[in-house]
PDB file of C-alpha atoms in Angstrom:
ATOM      1  CA  UNK A 283      10.074  74.394  92.159  1.00  0.00           C
ATOM      2  CA  UNK A 284      13.690  74.723  93.336  1.00  0.00           C
ATOM      3  CA  UNK A 285      15.105  71.826  91.354  1.00  0.00           C
ATOM      4  CA  UNK A 286      13.870  73.072  87.965  1.00  0.00           C
ATOM      5  CA  UNK A 287      16.613  74.875  86.070  1.00  0.00           C
ATOM      6  CA  UNK A 288      19.477  76.829  87.554  1.00  0.00           C
ATOM      7  CA  UNK A 289      20.590  80.415  88.015  1.00  0.00           C
ATOM      8  CA  UNK A 290      23.601  82.156  89.542  1.00  0.00           C
ATOM      9  CA  UNK A 291      22.251  81.796  93.087  1.00  0.00           C
ATOM     10  CA  UNK A 292      21.735  78.054  92.744  1.00  0.00           C
ATOM     11  CA  UNK A 293      25.197  77.694  91.201  1.00  0.00           C
ATOM     12  CA  UNK A 294      26.719  79.574  94.143  1.00  0.00           C
ATOM     13  CA  UNK A 295      24.942  77.229  96.573  1.00  0.00           C
ATOM     14  CA  UNK A 296      26.071  74.210  94.561  1.00  0.00           C
ATOM     15  CA  UNK A 297      29.638  75.548  94.729  1.00  0.00           C
ATOM     16  CA  UNK A 298      29.538  76.188  98.496  1.00  0.00           C
ATOM     17  CA  UNK A 299      27.874  72.903  99.433  1.00  0.00           C
ATOM     18  CA  UNK A 300      29.964  70.665  97.179  1.00  0.00           C
ATOM     19  CA  UNK A 301      33.237  72.380  98.028  1.00  0.00           C
ATOM     20  CA  UNK A 302      32.493  71.759 101.718  1.00  0.00           C
ATOM     21  CA  UNK A 303      31.445  68.135 101.159  1.00  0.00           C
ATOM     22  CA  UNK A 304      34.454  67.565  98.888  1.00  0.00           C
ATOM     23  CA  UNK A 305      36.799  68.879 101.556  1.00  0.00           C
ATOM     24  CA  UNK A 306      35.217  66.602 104.173  1.00  0.00           C
ATOM     25  CA  UNK A 307      35.486  63.658 101.782  1.00  0.00           C
ATOM     26  CA  UNK A 308      39.209  64.319 101.288  1.00  0.00           C
ATOM     27  CA  UNK A 309      39.783  64.685 105.047  1.00  0.00           C
ATOM     28  CA  UNK A 310      38.094  61.332 105.664  1.00  0.00           C
ATOM     29  CA  UNK A 311      40.009  59.701 102.808  1.00  0.00           C
ATOM     30  CA  UNK A 312      43.361  60.831 104.180  1.00  0.00           C
ATOM     31  CA  UNK A 313      42.331  59.790 107.705  1.00  0.00           C
ATOM     32  CA  UNK A 314      41.309  56.295 106.573  1.00  0.00           C
ATOM     33  CA  UNK A 315      44.246  55.751 104.204  1.00  0.00           C
ATOM     34  CA  UNK A 316      47.060  57.210 106.338  1.00  0.00           C
ATOM     35  CA  UNK A 317      45.643  57.435 109.844  1.00  0.00           C
ATOM     36  CA  UNK A 318      46.482  61.150 109.960  1.00  0.00           C
ATOM     37  CA  UNK A 319      44.001  63.994 110.361  1.00  0.00           C
ATOM     38  CA  UNK A 320      44.914  66.599 107.749  1.00  0.00           C
ATOM     39  CA  UNK A 321      43.079  69.693 106.542  1.00  0.00           C
ATOM     40  CA  UNK A 322      42.393  69.477 102.810  1.00  0.00           C
ATOM     41  CA  UNK A 323      40.953  72.970 102.455  1.00  0.00           C
ATOM     42  CA  UNK A 324      42.123  75.129  99.562  1.00  0.00           C
ATOM     43  CA  UNK A 325      41.005  78.395 101.168  1.00  0.00           C
ATOM     44  CA  UNK A 326      42.358  80.353 104.099  1.00  0.00           C
ATOM     45  CA  UNK A 327      39.040  80.457 105.952  1.00  0.00           C
ATOM     46  CA  UNK A 328      36.565  77.623 106.159  1.00  0.00           C
ATOM     47  CA  UNK A 329      36.802  74.001 105.170  1.00  0.00           C
ATOM     48  CA  UNK A 330      36.224  74.373 101.422  1.00  0.00           C
ATOM     49  CA  UNK A 331      37.880  72.751  98.400  1.00  0.00           C
ATOM     50  CA  UNK A 332      37.585  75.062  95.408  1.00  0.00           C
ATOM     51  CA  UNK A 333      38.357  72.263  92.925  1.00  0.00           C
ATOM     52  CA  UNK A 334      35.341  70.221  94.042  1.00  0.00           C
ATOM     53  CA  UNK A 335      33.068  73.262  93.945  1.00  0.00           C
ATOM     54  CA  UNK A 336      34.090  74.381  90.465  1.00  0.00           C
ATOM     55  CA  UNK A 337      33.898  70.806  89.186  1.00  0.00           C
ATOM     56  CA  UNK A 338      30.343  70.353  90.410  1.00  0.00           C
ATOM     57  CA  UNK A 339      29.251  73.708  88.976  1.00  0.00           C
ATOM     58  CA  UNK A 340      30.857  72.798  85.641  1.00  0.00           C
ATOM     59  CA  UNK A 341      29.142  69.400  85.554  1.00  0.00           C
ATOM     60  CA  UNK A 342      25.815  70.973  86.537  1.00  0.00           C
ATOM     61  CA  UNK A 343      25.974  73.444  83.661  1.00  0.00           C
ATOM     62  CA  UNK A 344      27.217  70.886  81.106  1.00  0.00           C
ATOM     63  CA  UNK A 345      24.869  68.059  82.082  1.00  0.00           C
ATOM     64  CA  UNK A 346      21.806  70.284  82.494  1.00  0.00           C
ATOM     65  CA  UNK A 347      21.828  70.799  78.734  1.00  0.00           C
ATOM     66  CA  UNK A 348      21.311  67.039  78.361  1.00  0.00           C
ATOM     67  CA  UNK A 349      18.145  66.940  80.446  1.00  0.00           C
ATOM     68  CA  UNK A 350      15.750  64.355  79.020  1.00  0.00           C
ATOM     69  CA  UNK A 351      18.428  62.618  76.916  1.00  0.00           C
ATOM     70  CA  UNK A 352      19.366  58.953  77.177  1.00  0.00           C
ATOM     71  CA  UNK A 353      21.096  57.886  80.396  1.00  0.00           C
ATOM     72  CA  UNK A 354      24.078  56.479  78.518  1.00  0.00           C
ATOM     73  CA  UNK A 355      24.669  59.815  76.773  1.00  0.00           C
ATOM     74  CA  UNK A 356      24.459  61.774  80.039  1.00  0.00           C
ATOM     75  CA  UNK A 357      26.813  59.290  81.725  1.00  0.00           C
ATOM     76  CA  UNK A 358      29.303  59.379  78.831  1.00  0.00           C
ATOM     77  CA  UNK A 359      29.364  63.172  78.657  1.00  0.00           C
ATOM     78  CA  UNK A 360      29.752  63.323  82.450  1.00  0.00           C
ATOM     79  CA  UNK A 361      32.695  60.920  82.358  1.00  0.00           C
ATOM     80  CA  UNK A 362      34.413  62.837  79.550  1.00  0.00           C
ATOM     81  CA  UNK A 363      33.740  66.278  81.073  1.00  0.00           C
ATOM     82  CA  UNK A 364      34.862  65.120  84.532  1.00  0.00           C
ATOM     83  CA  UNK A 365      37.994  63.506  83.116  1.00  0.00           C
ATOM     84  CA  UNK A 366      38.875  66.609  81.097  1.00  0.00           C
ATOM     85  CA  UNK A 367      38.341  68.803  84.166  1.00  0.00           C
ATOM     86  CA  UNK A 368      40.619  66.552  86.264  1.00  0.00           C
ATOM     87  CA  UNK A 369      43.294  66.591  83.545  1.00  0.00           C
ATOM     88  CA  UNK A 370      43.202  70.386  83.107  1.00  0.00           C
ATOM     89  CA  UNK A 371      43.388  70.932  86.891  1.00  0.00           C
ATOM     90  CA  UNK A 372      46.313  68.526  87.170  1.00  0.00           C
ATOM     91  CA  UNK A 373      48.121  70.088  84.213  1.00  0.00           C
ATOM     92  CA  UNK A 374      47.675  73.633  85.514  1.00  0.00           C
ATOM     93  CA  UNK A 375      48.757  72.728  89.030  1.00  0.00           C
ATOM     94  CA  UNK A 376      51.917  71.145  87.644  1.00  0.00           C
ATOM     95  CA  UNK A 377      52.790  73.917  85.180  1.00  0.00           C
ATOM     96  CA  UNK A 378      51.687  76.957  87.210  1.00  0.00           C
ATOM     97  CA  UNK A 379      52.487  75.871  90.767  1.00  0.00           C
ATOM     98  CA  UNK A 380      55.038  73.103  90.171  1.00  0.00           C
ATOM     99  CA  UNK A 381      52.994  70.659  92.285  1.00  0.00           C
ATOM    100  CA  UNK A 382      52.207  67.076  91.332  1.00  0.00           C
ATOM    101  CA  UNK A 383      49.269  65.362  92.999  1.00  0.00           C
TER     102      UNK A 383
END
């Protein structure tokens, strides 16, 4: 069964698919909110957002360990892990690249 467990190949597919969907989501968000069509890709080739891909892989690995646990626990850990990931990405982008989002 494909959905049972994960390995490096599944994580690569999760990264590719979610980085593409994340990029499309950001393009649509900017289009709806500003009326401008703007590429939100973080790579030179292809419409991929690395931040979305890494975030989804991180959440997959972290939340997979909680399989079979209470929904509230999985939700709470997901919120905390997602929030920490967002904060670390924001902090690094500001300190390393001097960019504030």
